[in-house]
Amino acid sequence: DATLAADVRGTLGNPRVQGSFAGDALRVRSGLLGTDVSGVSARGRFDGSRFNLTSFSGTAANGGEVSGSGFVDLSGITAQRGPSLDIRIAANDAEILDLANMGATVTGPLRIVSNGVGGTIAARLRANDARWRLGVMDDAIALLPNIRTREINIPGDVAPSTAAAAPWRYLIDVSAPRGIEVDGMGLDSEWRTDNLRIRGTTVDPRLGGSVVIVPRRGFYSFAGVRFDITRGEIVFDQNVPIDPRIDLVAETEVDALSVTVNVRGNASRPEVTFASVPALPEEELLARLLFGGSITTLSATDALQLGAAVASLRGGSGMDPINQLRNAIGIDRLRIVPADPALQRGTSVALGKNFGRRFYAEIITDGAGYSASTLEFRVTGWLNLLATVSSIGRHSAAAEYRRDY
């Protein structure tokens, strides 16, 4: 609902307006930021060419509050120049950024300024929570396409407009004591920052500053194995397109081995390396991670999957149908099990899934009547409890003790 009362004089280039505006239950949406504010109540007055927005307030999509004031000046509008504006906004735990690869719920002041040609979105905010997904690039300009236009009925003494719309600039500083969720490319983690800078334009957004891991709040997953992040930093360079440098160290215990994974390099193509105590060759260590056993015991399909994993770590693409299928159906392990006449089992498929760090479940079936389910509970790095149930009546429970010498 909106109420408008105004007397309009002057010209389109220099309007003279006197009157007032009042609106309730309004909605404001921004394709630049993904903002969606509803239930907006706004009040304002016209004074010549300027509309003074004396107050407005509304509720963000997450329930936070947004309020502010400002003005819009309609004088001097041409085909190349829009209205001037200066809008000041105060956010209180409000979700103002909601894009495909990032989002933020913030508290603090924002300002939107334009002289009619482009503009600036400026802010100094504290992020109560935020998210960023690695490997997903989002170009904000895709939300606001440049539409090809053609002017008609132009007076003979006026040249057609050829100026393209100027992009808007970002000038945003963000602090986040904690609560920045970073995921994707194997990461599931929480980070913090003292000063993250959002710069660039809506055509070419840039990020500057760095974020560091919140202790005991980060994991890195590889081949179904979850590593605890012990050190982590993501550094952004605002002088280049968004592709931050990652420096991450994570550790885990597998088969009485202390395994360390290092992830370094740009987010678009990081370098991943593994080391262990006691020291093992990379292929042997990956065999332990992928299949829980030595490289000498791998089947042909396991060896194929291991080779694809090694190639991916060294930057190769290669053909990896097993891992592609495993990722598509959301499991942690997929392997082909050879036939075993003693168990009345034909060539079978084994599908395994980790539940947390300690519990693992696997189903084996040959599609011709044989099936078995195995459950494993990892008590420590060297002691596991096992239980197996099969369709041929061979059920078992066992404790498995492992130690490498």
Tab-separated table of C-alpha atoms in Angstrom:
chain	number	residue	atom	x	y	z
A	1	ASP	CA	0.000	0.000	0.000
A	2	ALA	CA	1.316	3.434	-0.916
A	3	THR	CA	-0.073	6.947	-0.644
A	4	LEU	CA	1.257	9.748	-2.832
A	5	ALA	CA	0.196	13.396	-2.914
A	6	ALA	CA	2.203	15.766	-5.094
A	7	ASP	CA	2.082	18.903	-7.253
A	8	VAL	CA	4.387	18.622	-10.265
A	9	ARG	CA	5.796	21.599	-12.188
A	10	GLY	CA	8.872	22.344	-14.260
A	11	THR	CA	10.338	20.090	-16.953
A	12	LEU	CA	11.489	16.506	-17.229
A	13	GLY	CA	15.096	17.723	-16.990
A	14	ASN	CA	14.356	19.926	-13.985
A	15	PRO	CA	11.150	18.836	-12.274
A	16	ARG	CA	9.695	20.851	-9.397
A	17	VAL	CA	7.672	18.648	-7.100
A	18	GLN	CA	6.018	19.355	-3.766
A	19	GLY	CA	4.250	16.655	-1.801
A	20	SER	CA	4.607	13.563	0.342
A	21	PHE	CA	4.852	9.792	0.112
A	22	ALA	CA	3.939	7.040	2.559
A	23	GLY	CA	4.138	3.296	1.994
A	24	ASP	CA	3.666	0.157	4.032
A	25	ALA	CA	4.181	-3.576	3.406
A	26	LEU	CA	6.591	-2.770	0.580
A	27	ARG	CA	9.378	-5.029	-0.714
A	28	VAL	CA	12.904	-4.101	-1.805
A	29	ARG	CA	15.081	-6.527	-3.782
A	30	SER	CA	18.615	-6.102	-5.161
A	31	GLY	CA	20.065	-8.293	-7.891
A	32	LEU	CA	23.535	-6.877	-7.189
A	33	LEU	CA	23.677	-8.288	-3.659
A	34	GLY	CA	20.817	-10.774	-3.497
A	35	THR	CA	19.141	-8.649	-0.819
A	36	ASP	CA	15.427	-9.195	-0.182
A	37	VAL	CA	13.772	-6.903	2.399
A	38	SER	CA	10.031	-7.201	2.988
A	39	GLY	CA	7.473	-5.523	5.204
A	40	VAL	CA	9.066	-2.161	4.425
A	41	SER	CA	7.532	0.975	5.878
A	42	ALA	CA	8.715	4.198	4.202
A	43	ARG	CA	7.993	7.929	4.592
A	44	GLY	CA	9.250	10.825	2.503
A	45	ARG	CA	8.674	14.299	1.079
A	46	PHE	CA	9.281	15.930	-2.299
A	47	ASP	CA	11.204	19.202	-2.363
A	48	GLY	CA	11.785	20.511	-5.878
A	49	SER	CA	13.754	17.917	-7.831
A	50	ARG	CA	14.708	15.995	-4.704
A	51	PHE	CA	12.777	13.268	-2.950
A	52	ASN	CA	13.859	13.084	0.698
A	53	LEU	CA	13.324	9.630	2.136
A	54	THR	CA	12.968	10.620	5.760
A	55	SER	CA	12.725	7.056	7.085
A	56	PHE	CA	12.305	3.452	6.074
A	57	SER	CA	12.525	0.108	7.870
A	58	GLY	CA	11.963	-3.494	6.962
A	59	THR	CA	12.779	-7.124	7.669
A	60	ALA	CA	15.467	-9.089	5.846
A	61	ALA	CA	14.919	-12.648	4.618
A	62	ASN	CA	16.479	-14.075	7.804
A	63	GLY	CA	14.378	-11.913	10.160
A	64	GLY	CA	17.020	-9.242	10.752
A	65	GLU	CA	16.235	-5.531	10.643
A	66	VAL	CA	17.131	-2.898	8.054
A	67	SER	CA	16.456	0.822	8.454
A	68	GLY	CA	17.703	4.126	7.097
A	69	SER	CA	17.081	7.348	5.200
A	70	GLY	CA	18.405	9.311	2.227
A	71	PHE	CA	17.448	11.159	-0.932
A	72	VAL	CA	16.960	10.749	-4.679
A	73	ASP	CA	17.545	13.775	-6.961
A	74	LEU	CA	15.686	13.691	-10.296
A	75	SER	CA	17.307	16.761	-11.849
A	76	GLY	CA	19.607	16.416	-14.832
A	77	ILE	CA	18.306	13.010	-15.940
A	78	THR	CA	19.239	12.241	-19.539
A	79	ALA	CA	19.553	9.155	-21.715
A	80	GLN	CA	23.129	8.824	-20.416
A	81	ARG	CA	22.553	9.846	-16.813
A	82	GLY	CA	20.147	8.559	-14.222
A	83	PRO	CA	19.030	10.119	-10.933
A	84	SER	CA	21.513	11.006	-8.212
A	85	LEU	CA	20.998	9.292	-4.894
A	86	ASP	CA	22.471	8.889	-1.432
A	87	ILE	CA	20.880	6.200	0.726
A	88	ARG	CA	22.184	5.423	4.229
A	89	ILE	CA	21.246	2.069	5.730
A	90	ALA	CA	21.719	0.477	9.144
A	91	ALA	CA	21.626	-3.315	9.270
A	92	ASN	CA	21.024	-5.266	12.459
A	93	ASP	CA	21.731	-8.991	12.063
A	94	ALA	CA	20.309	-8.803	8.540
A	95	GLU	CA	21.051	-11.037	5.551
A	96	ILE	CA	22.057	-8.503	2.906
A	97	LEU	CA	24.292	-10.709	0.712
A	98	ASP	CA	22.844	-13.858	-0.828
A	99	LEU	CA	24.616	-14.981	-4.008
A	100	ALA	CA	25.346	-18.432	-5.373
A	101	ASN	CA	28.900	-18.539	-4.010
A	102	MET	CA	28.683	-16.272	-0.991
A	103	GLY	CA	26.298	-14.857	1.561
A	104	ALA	CA	26.417	-12.829	4.765
A	105	THR	CA	24.298	-11.779	7.717
A	106	VAL	CA	25.701	-8.506	9.029
A	107	THR	CA	25.423	-5.640	11.479
A	108	GLY	CA	26.637	-2.146	10.648
A	109	PRO	CA	26.215	0.899	8.366
A	110	LEU	CA	25.915	0.826	4.569
A	111	ARG	CA	25.762	3.651	2.059
A	112	ILE	CA	24.607	3.593	-1.577
A	113	VAL	CA	25.732	6.650	-3.559
A	114	SER	CA	25.345	7.548	-7.242
A	115	ASN	CA	25.850	10.699	-9.301
A	116	GLY	CA	23.633	9.244	-12.003
A	117	VAL	CA	26.413	7.387	-13.814
A	118	GLY	CA	27.276	4.188	-11.964
A	119	GLY	CA	27.660	4.395	-8.212
A	120	THR	CA	29.270	3.007	-5.084
A	121	ILE	CA	28.090	0.512	-2.483
A	122	ALA	CA	30.106	1.219	0.684
A	123	ALA	CA	29.910	-0.389	4.112
A	124	ARG	CA	31.796	-1.187	7.298
A	125	LEU	CA	30.218	-4.337	8.639
A	126	ARG	CA	30.557	-7.056	11.225
A	127	ALA	CA	29.560	-10.427	9.799
A	128	ASN	CA	27.552	-12.401	12.333
A	129	ASP	CA	27.721	-15.360	9.963
A	130	ALA	CA	28.829	-15.731	6.365
A	131	ARG	CA	29.382	-18.425	3.764
A	132	TRP	CA	31.663	-18.881	0.805
A	133	ARG	CA	31.780	-21.884	-1.524
A	134	LEU	CA	35.071	-22.749	-3.160
A	135	GLY	CA	35.041	-23.548	-6.848
A	136	VAL	CA	31.776	-21.700	-7.567
A	137	MET	CA	32.245	-18.449	-9.420
A	138	ASP	CA	29.330	-16.046	-9.570
A	139	ASP	CA	29.328	-12.997	-11.832
A	140	ALA	CA	26.897	-10.486	-10.385
A	141	ILE	CA	26.475	-8.808	-13.768
A	142	ALA	CA	24.660	-11.933	-14.947
A	143	LEU	CA	21.773	-10.847	-12.731
A	144	LEU	CA	21.625	-7.451	-14.463
A	145	PRO	CA	22.201	-8.071	-18.190
A	146	ASN	CA	23.103	-5.233	-20.513
A	147	ILE	CA	20.092	-5.032	-22.825
A	148	ARG	CA	20.637	-3.868	-26.401
A	149	THR	CA	18.388	-0.878	-27.036
A	150	ARG	CA	17.583	1.360	-29.988
A	151	GLU	CA	16.263	4.885	-29.645
A	152	ILE	CA	13.404	5.882	-31.905
A	153	ASN	CA	11.761	9.212	-32.742
A	154	ILE	CA	14.994	11.111	-32.039
A	155	PRO	CA	14.941	14.808	-33.081
A	156	GLY	CA	17.161	15.497	-36.065
A	157	ASP	CA	19.538	17.712	-34.063
A	158	VAL	CA	20.061	15.124	-31.274
A	159	ALA	CA	22.631	12.341	-31.604
A	160	PRO	CA	21.593	8.808	-30.548
A	161	SER	CA	22.800	7.647	-27.157
A	162	THR	CA	25.744	5.229	-27.327
A	163	ALA	CA	26.979	5.299	-23.733
A	164	ALA	CA	26.925	1.953	-21.919
A	165	ALA	CA	25.749	1.731	-18.336
A	166	ALA	CA	28.648	2.229	-15.932
A	167	PRO	CA	29.261	-0.610	-13.423
A	168	TRP	CA	28.834	-0.006	-9.715
A	169	ARG	CA	31.845	-0.103	-7.398
A	170	TYR	CA	32.175	-1.985	-4.116
A	171	LEU	CA	33.876	-0.340	-1.130
A	172	ILE	CA	33.052	-2.723	1.693
A	173	ASP	CA	35.109	-3.687	4.765
A	174	VAL	CA	34.023	-6.718	6.765
A	175	SER	CA	35.196	-8.089	10.120
A	176	ALA	CA	34.113	-11.489	11.394
A	177	PRO	CA	35.449	-12.743	14.748
A	178	ARG	CA	34.154	-16.156	13.668
A	179	GLY	CA	31.331	-17.672	11.647
A	180	ILE	CA	32.609	-17.626	8.034
A	181	GLU	CA	31.634	-21.021	6.670
A	182	VAL	CA	33.919	-22.125	3.818
A	183	ASP	CA	33.100	-25.362	2.010
A	184	GLY	CA	33.610	-27.046	-1.318
A	185	MET	CA	36.629	-28.828	-2.830
A	186	GLY	CA	36.846	-31.066	0.245
A	187	LEU	CA	36.644	-28.299	2.854
A	188	ASP	CA	34.080	-28.069	5.642
A	189	SER	CA	35.366	-25.337	7.906
A	190	GLU	CA	34.829	-22.162	9.922
A	191	TRP	CA	37.070	-19.122	9.594
A	192	ARG	CA	37.499	-15.621	11.007
A	193	THR	CA	38.899	-12.324	9.765
A	194	ASP	CA	39.790	-8.904	11.107
A	195	ASN	CA	39.419	-7.116	7.777
A	196	LEU	CA	38.116	-8.627	4.565
A	197	ARG	CA	37.855	-6.073	1.770
A	198	ILE	CA	35.298	-6.276	-1.028
A	199	ARG	CA	36.415	-4.096	-3.911
A	200	GLY	CA	36.127	-3.956	-7.677
A	201	THR	CA	32.884	-3.515	-9.547
A	202	THR	CA	29.720	-5.407	-10.298
A	203	VAL	CA	31.383	-6.463	-13.561
A	204	ASP	CA	34.671	-7.471	-11.915
A	205	PRO	CA	34.312	-8.018	-8.133
A	206	ARG	CA	37.525	-8.374	-6.118
A	207	LEU	CA	38.392	-9.521	-2.605
A	208	GLY	CA	41.344	-8.473	-0.447
A	209	GLY	CA	42.637	-9.478	2.978
A	210	SER	CA	42.793	-12.884	4.582
A	211	VAL	CA	40.849	-15.308	6.749
A	212	VAL	CA	42.234	-17.855	9.211
A	213	ILE	CA	40.793	-21.088	10.518
A	214	VAL	CA	38.878	-21.167	13.806
A	215	PRO	CA	40.680	-23.785	15.960
A	216	ARG	CA	38.978	-27.188	16.092
A	217	ARG	CA	36.302	-26.079	13.629
A	218	GLY	CA	37.663	-27.308	10.309
A	219	PHE	CA	37.879	-30.547	8.334
A	220	TYR	CA	39.320	-31.536	4.982
A	221	SER	CA	37.934	-34.662	3.279
A	222	PHE	CA	39.831	-36.828	0.812
A	223	ALA	CA	38.660	-40.204	-0.452
A	224	GLY	CA	36.143	-40.473	2.378
A	225	VAL	CA	38.750	-39.791	5.074
A	226	ARG	CA	38.255	-36.707	7.204
A	227	PHE	CA	41.296	-34.722	8.338
A	228	ASP	CA	41.312	-32.243	11.231
A	229	ILE	CA	42.655	-28.862	10.067
A	230	THR	CA	45.483	-27.760	12.386
A	231	ARG	CA	46.532	-24.654	10.451
A	232	GLY	CA	44.747	-22.732	7.747
A	233	GLU	CA	44.856	-19.378	5.991
A	234	ILE	CA	43.137	-18.108	2.834
A	235	VAL	CA	44.678	-14.952	1.337
A	236	PHE	CA	42.838	-12.783	-1.201
A	237	ASP	CA	44.568	-10.396	-3.604
A	238	GLN	CA	42.231	-7.601	-4.660
A	239	ASN	CA	44.498	-6.715	-7.605
A	240	VAL	CA	43.490	-9.853	-9.520
A	241	PRO	CA	40.189	-11.712	-10.156
A	242	ILE	CA	38.960	-13.795	-7.218
A	243	ASP	CA	41.215	-16.848	-6.915
A	244	PRO	CA	42.620	-16.889	-3.364
A	245	ARG	CA	45.794	-18.579	-2.193
A	246	ILE	CA	45.230	-21.438	0.240
A	247	ASP	CA	47.690	-22.615	2.882
A	248	LEU	CA	46.180	-25.472	4.844
A	249	VAL	CA	47.553	-28.304	6.973
A	250	ALA	CA	45.321	-31.129	8.227
A	251	GLU	CA	46.017	-34.349	10.112
A	252	THR	CA	44.400	-37.689	10.889
A	253	GLU	CA	45.189	-41.181	12.184
A	254	VAL	CA	44.744	-44.116	9.774
A	255	ASP	CA	45.922	-47.697	10.418
A	256	ALA	CA	48.345	-46.569	13.154
A	257	LEU	CA	49.740	-43.920	10.791
A	258	SER	CA	49.865	-40.211	11.536
A	259	VAL	CA	48.918	-38.703	8.173
A	260	THR	CA	49.366	-35.041	7.242
A	261	VAL	CA	47.860	-33.424	4.158
A	262	ASN	CA	49.070	-30.060	2.850
A	263	VAL	CA	46.866	-28.010	0.515
A	264	ARG	CA	48.659	-25.045	-1.029
A	265	GLY	CA	48.219	-22.845	-4.061
A	266	ASN	CA	45.340	-21.045	-5.720
A	267	ALA	CA	41.804	-22.213	-5.042
A	268	SER	CA	41.211	-22.911	-8.730
A	269	ARG	CA	44.096	-25.410	-8.843
A	270	PRO	CA	45.502	-26.244	-5.406
A	271	GLU	CA	48.412	-28.616	-4.880
A	272	VAL	CA	47.680	-31.453	-2.455
A	273	THR	CA	50.500	-33.493	-0.899
A	274	PHE	CA	50.541	-36.221	1.752
A	275	ALA	CA	53.082	-37.299	4.339
A	276	SER	CA	52.991	-39.824	7.183
A	277	VAL	CA	54.767	-41.042	10.301
A	278	PRO	CA	56.130	-43.699	9.834
A	279	ALA	CA	57.050	-42.413	6.358
A	280	LEU	CA	55.462	-44.227	3.383
A	281	PRO	CA	55.605	-43.619	-0.375
A	282	GLU	CA	52.703	-41.560	-1.661
A	283	GLU	CA	51.098	-44.460	-3.565
A	284	GLU	CA	51.256	-46.730	-0.512
A	285	LEU	CA	49.853	-44.006	1.715
A	286	LEU	CA	46.987	-43.302	-0.701
A	287	ALA	CA	46.225	-47.031	-0.856
A	288	ARG	CA	45.858	-47.037	2.930
A	289	LEU	CA	43.587	-43.980	2.773
A	290	LEU	CA	41.441	-45.187	-0.130
A	291	PHE	CA	41.176	-48.884	0.606
A	292	GLY	CA	42.411	-49.453	4.147
A	293	GLY	CA	45.155	-51.824	3.002
A	294	SER	CA	48.567	-52.077	1.390
A	295	ILE	CA	49.080	-51.389	-2.313
A	296	THR	CA	50.199	-55.014	-2.693
A	297	THR	CA	46.662	-56.274	-1.915
A	298	LEU	CA	44.719	-54.073	-4.363
A	299	SER	CA	42.446	-55.501	-7.025
A	300	ALA	CA	42.660	-54.278	-10.620
A	301	THR	CA	39.769	-51.840	-10.129
A	302	ASP	CA	41.265	-50.581	-6.871
A	303	ALA	CA	44.553	-49.982	-8.678
A	304	LEU	CA	42.697	-48.033	-11.382
A	305	GLN	CA	41.056	-45.826	-8.761
A	306	LEU	CA	44.396	-45.325	-6.988
A	307	GLY	CA	46.065	-44.309	-10.248
A	308	ALA	CA	43.319	-41.764	-10.945
A	309	ALA	CA	43.706	-40.310	-7.435
A	310	VAL	CA	47.480	-39.941	-7.866
A	311	ALA	CA	46.960	-38.310	-11.286
A	312	SER	CA	44.474	-35.822	-9.874
A	313	LEU	CA	46.913	-34.818	-7.123
A	314	ARG	CA	49.597	-34.186	-9.739
A	315	GLY	CA	47.320	-31.997	-11.828
A	316	GLY	CA	46.201	-34.583	-14.398
A	317	SER	CA	42.612	-35.075	-15.383
A	318	GLY	CA	42.651	-38.644	-16.654
A	319	MET	CA	39.721	-41.027	-16.836
A	320	ASP	CA	38.206	-41.801	-13.435
A	321	PRO	CA	34.816	-43.525	-13.915
A	322	ILE	CA	34.895	-45.236	-10.503
A	323	ASN	CA	35.355	-42.043	-8.521
A	324	GLN	CA	32.887	-40.200	-10.741
A	325	LEU	CA	30.245	-42.825	-10.041
A	326	ARG	CA	31.165	-42.917	-6.350
A	327	ASN	CA	30.723	-39.136	-6.075
A	328	ALA	CA	27.490	-39.196	-8.083
A	329	ILE	CA	25.760	-41.643	-5.722
A	330	GLY	CA	27.192	-40.041	-2.583
A	331	ILE	CA	29.286	-42.860	-1.126
A	332	ASP	CA	32.854	-42.903	0.170
A	333	ARG	CA	34.078	-46.198	-1.294
A	334	LEU	CA	33.186	-48.163	-4.424
A	335	ARG	CA	35.090	-51.274	-5.470
A	336	ILE	CA	34.709	-54.502	-7.443
A	337	VAL	CA	35.116	-57.666	-5.332
A	338	PRO	CA	36.304	-60.839	-7.128
A	339	ALA	CA	34.259	-64.043	-7.031
A	340	ASP	CA	34.765	-66.492	-4.135
A	341	PRO	CA	33.301	-70.007	-4.648
A	342	ALA	CA	33.819	-70.854	-0.959
A	343	LEU	CA	31.346	-68.110	-0.048
A	344	GLN	CA	29.046	-68.867	-2.997
A	345	ARG	CA	29.727	-65.336	-4.173
A	346	GLY	CA	30.058	-64.150	-7.735
A	347	THR	CA	31.873	-61.026	-8.817
A	348	SER	CA	30.367	-58.340	-6.594
A	349	VAL	CA	30.100	-54.621	-6.031
A	350	ALA	CA	30.988	-53.155	-2.622
A	351	LEU	CA	29.583	-49.783	-1.554
A	352	GLY	CA	30.866	-48.170	1.642
A	353	LYS	CA	29.963	-45.037	3.583
A	354	ASN	CA	31.629	-43.287	6.528
A	355	PHE	CA	29.347	-41.919	9.244
A	356	GLY	CA	31.490	-39.496	11.188
A	357	ARG	CA	35.078	-40.438	11.899
A	358	ARG	CA	34.498	-43.716	13.723
A	359	PHE	CA	31.652	-45.596	12.025
A	360	TYR	CA	31.859	-47.253	8.598
A	361	ALA	CA	29.249	-49.420	6.846
A	362	GLU	CA	29.667	-51.472	3.675
A	363	ILE	CA	27.281	-53.552	1.558
A	364	ILE	CA	28.550	-56.239	-0.845
A	365	THR	CA	26.289	-57.853	-3.442
A	366	ASP	CA	26.714	-59.895	-6.607
A	367	GLY	CA	23.177	-59.262	-7.861
A	368	ALA	CA	22.501	-63.015	-7.963
A	369	GLY	CA	21.450	-63.810	-4.419
A	370	TYR	CA	24.597	-63.138	-2.385
A	371	SER	CA	24.764	-60.119	-0.114
A	372	ALA	CA	26.667	-59.153	3.005
A	373	SER	CA	26.774	-56.163	5.311
A	374	THR	CA	29.823	-55.147	7.321
A	375	LEU	CA	29.890	-52.610	10.131
A	376	GLU	CA	33.111	-51.197	11.550
A	377	PHE	CA	33.557	-49.085	14.664
A	378	ARG	CA	36.970	-47.465	15.092
A	379	VAL	CA	37.658	-47.408	18.834
A	380	THR	CA	41.171	-46.027	18.395
A	381	GLY	CA	43.681	-45.732	15.568
A	382	TRP	CA	44.741	-49.351	16.215
A	383	LEU	CA	41.574	-51.074	17.512
A	384	ASN	CA	38.404	-51.700	15.486
A	385	LEU	CA	35.212	-53.597	16.268
A	386	LEU	CA	33.737	-55.497	13.299
A	387	ALA	CA	30.396	-57.168	12.616
A	388	THR	CA	29.307	-59.001	9.450
A	389	VAL	CA	25.938	-60.390	8.385
A	390	SER	CA	25.607	-62.336	5.101
A	391	SER	CA	22.831	-64.017	3.135
A	392	ILE	CA	24.496	-67.464	3.470
A	393	GLY	CA	24.201	-67.420	7.244
A	394	ARG	CA	27.820	-66.565	8.022
A	395	HIS	CA	27.552	-63.937	10.735
A	396	SER	CA	30.463	-62.784	12.823
A	397	ALA	CA	31.722	-60.240	15.332
A	398	ALA	CA	35.381	-59.510	15.937
A	399	ALA	CA	37.913	-57.108	17.382
A	400	GLU	CA	40.728	-56.114	15.030
A	401	TYR	CA	44.094	-55.002	16.394
A	402	ARG	CA	46.557	-53.343	14.035
A	403	ARG	CA	50.153	-52.324	14.563
A	404	ASP	CA	52.884	-51.537	12.040
A	405	TYR	CA	56.500	-52.354	12.921
